[in-house]
Amino acid sequence: MTSVVPAPSADAPARSSAELIRAEEPVLAHTYHPLPVVIARAEGAWVEDVEGRRYLDMLAGYSALNFGHRHPALVEAAHRQLDRLTLTSRAFHNDRLAGFAEGLAALTGLDMVLPMNTGAEAVESAVKVARKWAYEVKGVPADRATIVVAENNFHGRTTTIVGFSTDPLARDGFGPFTPGFRIVPYNDLAALEAAVDETTAAVLIEPIQGEAGVLVPDDGYLRGVRELTRRAGCLFVADEIQSGLGRTGHTLAVEHEGVVPDLVLLGKALGGGIVPVSAVVGRRDVLEVLRPGEHGSTFGGNPLAAAVGSAVVELLATGEFQRRAAELGVVLREGLAALVGKGVVGYRARGLWAGVDVDPVIGSGREIGERLLAEGVLAKDTHGSTIRLAPPLTVTGEELRDALGALGKVLAEQA
Ligand SMILES: *Cc1c(COP(=O)(O)O)cnc(C)c1O
């Protein structure tokens, strides 16, 4: 049978941004509402659209691009691995996985690594580990384990995870949900204490709530969670999928309070912006509750992912990116402080990561994002009138000041 689909011709005219956006509508599920820019190329902190217009990337793939687009060391690691071995499945060993796990354990100061692919899978994996640990080690009666999570959390999009979301958009219409989760206000140790009991397997929180608007908890909260979970004999699971790997000026955001969780969830930047790579990293005596056959992933720990992940670990082991995030974080905070009262009503920032609340009179976060786009800056709203700023950690001080200048201009024009 001959195909009725015409073969794409090499000399067919390339489609414009507007044509490509229109072409998506009938064939692509409407799960996103992207800003109207069609990116065709990128390098470092800069992207270029189909028409050759350049934009400074102040979103960095929700922190999946902490090292910028196509960091040479990461691209080289990927190319080298593509030429040698890409996939084995875990039915066999591959020669890249041991080094990746050793490097990631050393980087985080933790014992053991469970490699997965996406962030949501790391969260799901941690839920399974925590439950199994509760039954086998803590002695919680079968099927009674609970996990305490925070209001306004974002941990991913699977049915179990959206079941303990408090965002109606994420949750409504997707039930019935997995039982066994308790939701408490974030940054409230008393509420957490009241929710934890003898059935509690784990407390699962983001050290900084990213999607909620880069909510940084009070000093002492993470230490309090650590002490409380230790006292209660349950696990502290830190979702560092967005906050981790240099973003806040440390390898992990929990380091700001000198805290070591039992399990740390990593994703996003772990794949260097090239491939999806996630991991649960934690205590050996906890991760050892999983035995062969009880959990797995066809792609988890594949040689390409391990090669890129190892290169990411090597970049972070230099400390350069953490240092840049801390130093440029000062520039970011100073720039935002100068905009308070000039369209900015408040902001929260740590390292190269900020949630900026814009006066709703000026516009929604979406509208500000569109106006920034027209100024050559890519940024995305989180909720309402909050803009998230999270440039690649390779951004220069000058580029950062330019982006803040564009934000100031956009706010001044509308004020
Ligand atoms: C993005 C994110 C996830 C989910 O990661 P995916 O790779 O999109 O599944 C989980 N937790 C946090 C904190 C995130 O920011």
PDB file of C-alpha atoms in Angstrom, residues 116-247:
ATOM      1  CA  MET A 116      14.499   7.277  37.078  1.00  0.00           C
ATOM      2  CA  ASN A 117      13.607   9.603  34.196  1.00  0.00           C
ATOM      3  CA  THR A 118      11.129  12.339  35.007  1.00  0.00           C
ATOM      4  CA  GLY A 119      10.557  14.297  38.180  1.00  0.00           C
ATOM      5  CA  ALA A 120       7.125  12.785  38.714  1.00  0.00           C
ATOM      6  CA  GLU A 121       8.680   9.325  38.573  1.00  0.00           C
ATOM      7  CA  ALA A 122      11.175  10.284  41.258  1.00  0.00           C
ATOM      8  CA  VAL A 123       8.288  11.472  43.449  1.00  0.00           C
ATOM      9  CA  GLU A 124       6.288   8.290  42.771  1.00  0.00           C
ATOM     10  CA  SER A 125       9.364   6.219  43.551  1.00  0.00           C
ATOM     11  CA  ALA A 126       9.868   8.038  46.859  1.00  0.00           C
ATOM     12  CA  VAL A 127       6.212   7.451  47.787  1.00  0.00           C
ATOM     13  CA  LYS A 128       6.709   3.727  47.192  1.00  0.00           C
ATOM     14  CA  VAL A 129      10.013   3.636  49.103  1.00  0.00           C
ATOM     15  CA  ALA A 130       8.533   5.552  52.045  1.00  0.00           C
ATOM     16  CA  ARG A 131       5.504   3.260  52.267  1.00  0.00           C
ATOM     17  CA  LYS A 132       7.583   0.091  52.059  1.00  0.00           C
ATOM     18  CA  TRP A 133       9.970   1.483  54.689  1.00  0.00           C
ATOM     19  CA  ALA A 134       6.997   2.281  56.942  1.00  0.00           C
ATOM     20  CA  TYR A 135       5.706  -1.297  56.751  1.00  0.00           C
ATOM     21  CA  GLU A 136       9.014  -3.136  56.903  1.00  0.00           C
ATOM     22  CA  VAL A 137      11.066  -0.968  59.235  1.00  0.00           C
ATOM     23  CA  LYS A 138       8.697   1.254  61.202  1.00  0.00           C
ATOM     24  CA  GLY A 139       6.035  -1.426  61.622  1.00  0.00           C
ATOM     25  CA  VAL A 140       3.014   0.512  60.355  1.00  0.00           C
ATOM     26  CA  PRO A 141       0.052  -1.903  59.876  1.00  0.00           C
ATOM     27  CA  ALA A 142      -0.500  -2.968  56.236  1.00  0.00           C
ATOM     28  CA  ASP A 143      -2.030  -0.312  53.970  1.00  0.00           C
ATOM     29  CA  ARG A 144      -2.226   2.269  56.767  1.00  0.00           C
ATOM     30  CA  ALA A 145       0.834   4.378  55.947  1.00  0.00           C
ATOM     31  CA  THR A 146       0.336   8.122  55.537  1.00  0.00           C
ATOM     32  CA  ILE A 147       2.490  10.744  53.894  1.00  0.00           C
ATOM     33  CA  VAL A 148       2.216  14.383  54.948  1.00  0.00           C
ATOM     34  CA  VAL A 149       2.519  17.005  52.209  1.00  0.00           C
ATOM     35  CA  ALA A 150       2.108  20.795  52.046  1.00  0.00           C
ATOM     36  CA  GLU A 151      -0.606  23.015  50.632  1.00  0.00           C
ATOM     37  CA  ASN A 152       0.179  24.557  47.246  1.00  0.00           C
ATOM     38  CA  ASN A 153       2.710  21.833  46.548  1.00  0.00           C
ATOM     39  CA  PHE A 154       3.826  20.919  43.069  1.00  0.00           C
ATOM     40  CA  HIS A 155       5.274  17.432  42.707  1.00  0.00           C
ATOM     41  CA  GLY A 156       4.216  16.478  39.169  1.00  0.00           C
ATOM     42  CA  ARG A 157       1.255  15.267  37.153  1.00  0.00           C
ATOM     43  CA  THR A 158       0.593  11.567  37.761  1.00  0.00           C
ATOM     44  CA  THR A 159      -2.757  10.542  39.239  1.00  0.00           C
ATOM     45  CA  THR A 160      -1.286   9.816  42.680  1.00  0.00           C
ATOM     46  CA  ILE A 161       0.578  13.124  42.738  1.00  0.00           C
ATOM     47  CA  VAL A 162      -2.310  15.334  41.560  1.00  0.00           C
ATOM     48  CA  GLY A 163      -4.437  13.549  44.156  1.00  0.00           C
ATOM     49  CA  PHE A 164      -2.512  15.380  46.899  1.00  0.00           C
ATOM     50  CA  SER A 165      -2.320  18.684  45.019  1.00  0.00           C
ATOM     51  CA  THR A 166      -4.443  21.570  46.326  1.00  0.00           C
ATOM     52  CA  ASP A 167      -4.652  23.217  42.893  1.00  0.00           C
ATOM     53  CA  PRO A 168      -8.130  22.593  41.437  1.00  0.00           C
ATOM     54  CA  LEU A 169      -6.751  22.983  37.903  1.00  0.00           C
ATOM     55  CA  ALA A 170      -4.265  20.161  38.497  1.00  0.00           C
ATOM     56  CA  ARG A 171      -6.732  17.882  40.282  1.00  0.00           C
ATOM     57  CA  ASP A 172     -10.358  18.399  39.306  1.00  0.00           C
ATOM     58  CA  GLY A 173     -11.731  15.736  37.002  1.00  0.00           C
ATOM     59  CA  PHE A 174      -8.925  13.249  37.573  1.00  0.00           C
ATOM     60  CA  GLY A 175     -10.217  11.299  40.582  1.00  0.00           C
ATOM     61  CA  PRO A 176     -10.600   8.876  42.232  1.00  0.00           C
ATOM     62  CA  PHE A 177      -7.302   9.509  43.961  1.00  0.00           C
ATOM     63  CA  THR A 178      -4.781   7.433  45.878  1.00  0.00           C
ATOM     64  CA  PRO A 179      -5.520   7.579  49.612  1.00  0.00           C
ATOM     65  CA  GLY A 180      -2.917   8.006  52.346  1.00  0.00           C
ATOM     66  CA  PHE A 181      -1.930  11.658  52.080  1.00  0.00           C
ATOM     67  CA  ARG A 182      -2.452  14.449  54.601  1.00  0.00           C
ATOM     68  CA  ILE A 183      -2.149  18.079  53.567  1.00  0.00           C
ATOM     69  CA  VAL A 184      -0.929  20.777  55.954  1.00  0.00           C
ATOM     70  CA  PRO A 185      -0.139  24.478  55.435  1.00  0.00           C
ATOM     71  CA  TYR A 186       3.422  25.090  54.198  1.00  0.00           C
ATOM     72  CA  ASN A 187       5.885  26.815  56.524  1.00  0.00           C
ATOM     73  CA  ASP A 188       3.830  25.831  59.596  1.00  0.00           C
ATOM     74  CA  LEU A 189       5.652  23.486  61.965  1.00  0.00           C
ATOM     75  CA  ALA A 190       2.774  23.287  64.459  1.00  0.00           C
ATOM     76  CA  ALA A 191       0.384  22.073  61.744  1.00  0.00           C
ATOM     77  CA  LEU A 192       2.968  19.552  60.605  1.00  0.00           C
ATOM     78  CA  GLU A 193       3.478  18.305  64.154  1.00  0.00           C
ATOM     79  CA  ALA A 194      -0.280  17.840  64.550  1.00  0.00           C
ATOM     80  CA  ALA A 195      -0.550  15.844  61.300  1.00  0.00           C
ATOM     81  CA  VAL A 196       2.307  13.425  61.998  1.00  0.00           C
ATOM     82  CA  ASP A 197       1.439  10.276  63.943  1.00  0.00           C
ATOM     83  CA  GLU A 198       2.460   6.620  64.252  1.00  0.00           C
ATOM     84  CA  THR A 199       1.178   5.885  60.720  1.00  0.00           C
ATOM     85  CA  THR A 200       3.352   8.556  59.101  1.00  0.00           C
ATOM     86  CA  ALA A 201       5.884   7.166  56.647  1.00  0.00           C
ATOM     87  CA  ALA A 202       7.227  10.490  55.468  1.00  0.00           C
ATOM     88  CA  VAL A 203       6.918  14.232  55.239  1.00  0.00           C
ATOM     89  CA  LEU A 204       7.292  15.247  51.591  1.00  0.00           C
ATOM     90  CA  ILE A 205       7.952  18.928  50.905  1.00  0.00           C
ATOM     91  CA  GLU A 206       9.696  21.292  48.531  1.00  0.00           C
ATOM     92  CA  PRO A 207      12.428  23.224  50.399  1.00  0.00           C
ATOM     93  CA  ILE A 208      11.234  26.201  48.348  1.00  0.00           C
ATOM     94  CA  GLN A 209       7.827  25.979  46.682  1.00  0.00           C
ATOM     95  CA  GLY A 210       8.546  26.800  43.040  1.00  0.00           C
ATOM     96  CA  GLU A 211       5.230  26.594  41.212  1.00  0.00           C
ATOM     97  CA  ALA A 212       3.465  28.199  44.175  1.00  0.00           C
ATOM     98  CA  GLY A 213       5.467  31.357  43.418  1.00  0.00           C
ATOM     99  CA  VAL A 214       8.980  30.657  44.731  1.00  0.00           C
ATOM    100  CA  LEU A 215       7.801  30.617  48.344  1.00  0.00           C
ATOM    101  CA  VAL A 216      10.846  30.570  50.610  1.00  0.00           C
ATOM    102  CA  PRO A 217       9.934  29.252  54.080  1.00  0.00           C
ATOM    103  CA  ASP A 218      10.988  31.053  57.244  1.00  0.00           C
ATOM    104  CA  ASP A 219      14.469  30.437  58.516  1.00  0.00           C
ATOM    105  CA  GLY A 220      14.307  27.398  60.761  1.00  0.00           C
ATOM    106  CA  TYR A 221      11.417  25.680  59.005  1.00  0.00           C
ATOM    107  CA  LEU A 222      13.539  23.064  57.241  1.00  0.00           C
ATOM    108  CA  ARG A 223      15.533  22.478  60.432  1.00  0.00           C
ATOM    109  CA  GLY A 224      12.237  22.110  62.245  1.00  0.00           C
ATOM    110  CA  VAL A 225      10.990  19.565  59.696  1.00  0.00           C
ATOM    111  CA  ARG A 226      14.243  17.638  60.133  1.00  0.00           C
ATOM    112  CA  GLU A 227      13.976  17.585  63.927  1.00  0.00           C
ATOM    113  CA  LEU A 228      10.282  16.771  63.926  1.00  0.00           C
ATOM    114  CA  THR A 229      10.593  13.874  61.482  1.00  0.00           C
ATOM    115  CA  ARG A 230      13.557  12.467  63.392  1.00  0.00           C
ATOM    116  CA  ARG A 231      11.643  12.650  66.663  1.00  0.00           C
ATOM    117  CA  ALA A 232       8.502  11.136  65.105  1.00  0.00           C
ATOM    118  CA  GLY A 233      10.473   8.341  63.448  1.00  0.00           C
ATOM    119  CA  CYS A 234       9.382   9.149  59.899  1.00  0.00           C
ATOM    120  CA  LEU A 235      11.300  10.096  56.772  1.00  0.00           C
ATOM    121  CA  PHE A 236      12.015  13.620  55.549  1.00  0.00           C
ATOM    122  CA  VAL A 237      11.729  13.608  51.764  1.00  0.00           C
ATOM    123  CA  ALA A 238      12.875  16.830  50.071  1.00  0.00           C
ATOM    124  CA  ASP A 239      11.640  17.434  46.528  1.00  0.00           C
ATOM    125  CA  GLU A 240      14.629  19.335  45.103  1.00  0.00           C
ATOM    126  CA  ILE A 241      13.632  18.734  41.488  1.00  0.00           C
ATOM    127  CA  GLN A 242      13.411  22.475  40.853  1.00  0.00           C
ATOM    128  CA  SER A 243      15.327  23.916  43.824  1.00  0.00           C
ATOM    129  CA  GLY A 244      18.329  21.611  43.585  1.00  0.00           C
ATOM    130  CA  LEU A 245      21.520  21.414  41.540  1.00  0.00           C
ATOM    131  CA  GLY A 246      22.859  24.917  42.015  1.00  0.00           C
ATOM    132  CA  ARG A 247      19.787  27.073  41.541  1.00  0.00           C
TER     133      ARG A 247
END
